[in-house]
């Protein structure tokens, strides 16, 4: 069985909030998803030393090359993450299709992924809506002090 995640990240990949703002944003998100009768879901925040790939897991089914337009097997990305950890966001990589060296974020993904040094993640969100709506994203941004994007992932 796969787990669903909502991963909230600053739109600027280098930006990090203060610990205080991170805690406030995380508390707000927790309250959005909290169900008193059931606490399976987990909300946590994480700071990364380096720009980190915020991947979408199984939601990504297609990657194509920014250089040659060729298809890249999704398994290639999974292997890359497995070998290097997720702190590969700022790395230039050698792609299998044409062998050119390109930035990981220049490749085209069929499902939004992100790059960030901070995230708030929600595991197995259980409520009517999976995603945060625009108003909720604005509220998170206000608490965090920076606009945010959400990456929806399955593992
Ligand atoms: Zn290529």
Short mmCIF file of C-alpha atoms and ligand atoms in Angstrom, two decimals:
data_model
loop_
_atom_site.label_atom_id
_atom_site.label_comp_id
_atom_site.label_asym_id
_atom_site.label_seq_id
_atom_site.Cartn_x
_atom_site.Cartn_y
_atom_site.Cartn_z
CA UNK A 1 0.00 0.00 0.00
CA UNK A 2 1.39 3.40 -0.82
CA UNK A 3 1.44 6.44 1.39
CA UNK A 4 0.26 9.80 0.18
CA UNK A 5 2.06 12.99 1.08
CA UNK A 6 1.52 16.71 0.73
CA UNK A 7 4.91 18.44 0.72
CA UNK A 8 4.85 22.22 1.20
CA UNK A 9 7.97 24.10 0.14
CA UNK A 10 9.08 27.73 -0.24
CA UNK A 11 8.97 28.82 -3.88
CA UNK A 12 12.59 30.01 -3.53
CA UNK A 13 14.72 26.88 -3.27
CA UNK A 14 17.38 28.53 -1.11
CA UNK A 15 15.01 30.17 1.33
CA UNK A 16 14.58 28.90 4.88
CA UNK A 17 12.22 30.16 7.57
CA UNK A 18 13.14 30.80 11.17
CA UNK A 19 12.45 27.91 13.49
CA UNK A 20 9.66 29.91 15.08
CA UNK A 21 7.92 30.54 11.75
CA UNK A 22 8.45 26.92 10.72
CA UNK A 23 6.76 25.75 13.91
CA UNK A 24 3.84 28.14 13.42
CA UNK A 25 3.26 27.00 9.84
CA UNK A 26 3.52 23.35 10.85
CA UNK A 27 1.01 23.87 13.66
CA UNK A 28 -1.43 25.48 11.22
CA UNK A 29 -1.09 22.60 8.74
CA UNK A 30 -1.49 20.06 11.54
CA UNK A 31 -4.74 21.70 12.54
CA UNK A 32 -5.99 21.54 8.93
CA UNK A 33 -5.53 17.80 8.83
CA UNK A 34 -6.20 16.81 12.40
CA UNK A 35 -8.97 14.34 13.02
CA UNK A 36 -9.65 13.83 16.69
CA UNK A 37 -10.79 10.24 16.25
CA UNK A 38 -7.80 9.19 14.25
CA UNK A 39 -4.19 10.28 14.34
CA UNK A 40 -2.63 8.27 11.54
CA UNK A 41 -1.46 11.33 9.73
CA UNK A 42 1.86 12.91 10.57
CA UNK A 43 2.80 16.52 9.96
CA UNK A 44 6.41 17.52 10.34
CA UNK A 45 8.87 20.06 9.05
CA UNK A 46 12.41 19.56 7.95
CA UNK A 47 15.37 21.83 7.22
CA UNK A 48 17.89 20.65 4.64
CA UNK A 49 21.57 21.70 4.54
CA UNK A 50 21.55 21.66 0.77
CA UNK A 51 18.96 22.21 -1.92
CA UNK A 52 17.03 18.97 -1.91
CA UNK A 53 14.88 17.23 -4.46
CA UNK A 54 11.26 17.27 -3.34
CA UNK A 55 10.11 14.38 -5.48
CA UNK A 56 6.60 13.09 -6.08
CA UNK A 57 7.37 9.38 -5.82
CA UNK A 58 5.04 7.24 -7.91
CA UNK A 59 3.16 10.29 -9.17
CA UNK A 60 6.00 10.94 -11.58
CA UNK A 61 5.56 8.63 -14.53
CA UNK A 62 7.38 10.48 -17.27
CA UNK A 63 10.57 12.50 -17.47
CA UNK A 64 11.92 14.01 -20.64
CA UNK A 65 15.28 15.52 -21.43
CA UNK A 66 15.74 19.27 -21.73
CA UNK A 67 18.52 18.73 -24.23
CA UNK A 68 17.31 16.06 -26.68
CA UNK A 69 13.61 15.68 -25.76
CA UNK A 70 14.22 11.99 -25.21
CA UNK A 71 12.33 10.00 -22.61
CA UNK A 72 14.16 9.20 -19.41
CA UNK A 73 13.13 6.16 -17.39
CA UNK A 74 11.66 7.22 -14.04
CA UNK A 75 13.69 4.44 -12.47
CA UNK A 76 16.80 6.44 -13.39
CA UNK A 77 15.66 9.23 -11.05
CA UNK A 78 14.79 6.73 -8.32
CA UNK A 79 18.25 5.17 -8.61
CA UNK A 80 19.85 8.62 -8.48
CA UNK A 81 17.99 9.43 -5.25
CA UNK A 82 18.90 6.07 -3.80
CA UNK A 83 22.59 6.55 -4.56
CA UNK A 84 22.91 10.18 -3.56
CA UNK A 85 20.15 10.81 -1.10
CA UNK A 86 17.73 13.60 -1.81
CA UNK A 87 20.35 16.34 -1.49
CA UNK A 88 20.95 16.27 -5.20
CA UNK A 89 18.70 19.18 -6.06
CA UNK A 90 21.44 21.52 -7.25
CA UNK A 91 23.47 18.86 -9.00
CA UNK A 92 24.15 18.72 -12.68
CA UNK A 93 23.56 15.19 -13.83
CA UNK A 94 24.55 13.14 -16.83
CA UNK A 95 21.36 11.97 -18.49
CA UNK A 96 21.06 8.48 -20.00
CA UNK A 97 19.28 9.50 -23.21
CA UNK A 98 21.95 11.66 -24.87
CA UNK A 99 24.72 11.68 -22.28
CA UNK A 100 24.66 15.44 -21.84
CA UNK A 101 25.16 17.05 -18.46
CA UNK A 102 22.10 19.04 -17.43
CA UNK A 103 20.66 20.52 -14.26
CA UNK A 104 18.23 18.16 -12.59
CA UNK A 105 15.61 20.89 -12.46
CA UNK A 106 15.83 21.52 -16.20
CA UNK A 107 14.37 18.12 -17.01
CA UNK A 108 10.66 18.02 -17.71
CA UNK A 109 8.49 16.06 -15.32
CA UNK A 110 4.87 15.07 -16.00
CA UNK A 111 3.99 15.73 -12.35
CA UNK A 112 5.19 18.75 -10.37
CA UNK A 113 8.28 18.18 -8.26
CA UNK A 114 10.29 20.79 -6.42
CA UNK A 115 13.63 21.80 -5.01
CA UNK A 116 13.94 23.29 -1.56
CA UNK A 117 15.90 23.59 1.67
CA UNK A 118 12.80 23.38 3.82
CA UNK A 119 9.52 21.52 3.75
CA UNK A 120 6.43 20.83 5.77
CA UNK A 121 5.22 17.34 4.97
CA UNK A 122 1.87 15.75 5.69
CA UNK A 123 1.71 11.96 5.64
CA UNK A 124 -1.52 10.26 4.60
CA UNK A 125 -3.70 13.34 4.67
CA UNK A 126 -7.20 12.26 5.52
CA UNK A 127 -9.93 14.74 4.85
CA UNK A 128 -12.29 15.44 1.99
CA UNK A 129 -9.63 17.35 0.10
CA UNK A 130 -6.16 16.00 -0.40
CA UNK A 131 -4.61 19.28 -1.49
CA UNK A 132 -4.52 22.61 0.27
CA UNK A 133 -6.62 25.23 -1.48
CA UNK A 134 -5.33 28.67 -2.46
CA UNK A 135 -6.51 30.25 0.76
CA UNK A 136 -4.81 27.63 2.90
CA UNK A 137 -1.60 27.99 0.92
CA UNK A 138 -1.75 31.74 1.51
CA UNK A 139 -2.17 31.14 5.23
CA UNK A 140 0.87 28.84 5.30
CA UNK A 141 2.85 31.43 3.32
CA UNK A 142 1.89 34.20 5.75
CA UNK A 143 2.97 32.13 8.77
CA UNK A 144 6.17 30.99 7.11
CA UNK A 145 7.04 34.40 5.69
CA UNK A 146 7.43 33.25 2.08
CA UNK A 147 5.18 32.04 -0.77
CA UNK A 148 4.83 28.27 -0.86
CA UNK A 149 4.13 25.58 -3.42
CA UNK A 150 2.76 22.11 -2.76
CA UNK A 151 4.08 18.89 -4.20
CA UNK A 152 1.74 15.91 -4.05
CA UNK A 153 3.57 12.63 -3.68
CA UNK A 154 2.91 8.90 -3.35
CA UNK A 155 5.43 6.33 -2.20
ZN1 LIG B 1 18.80 13.78 -23.66
#
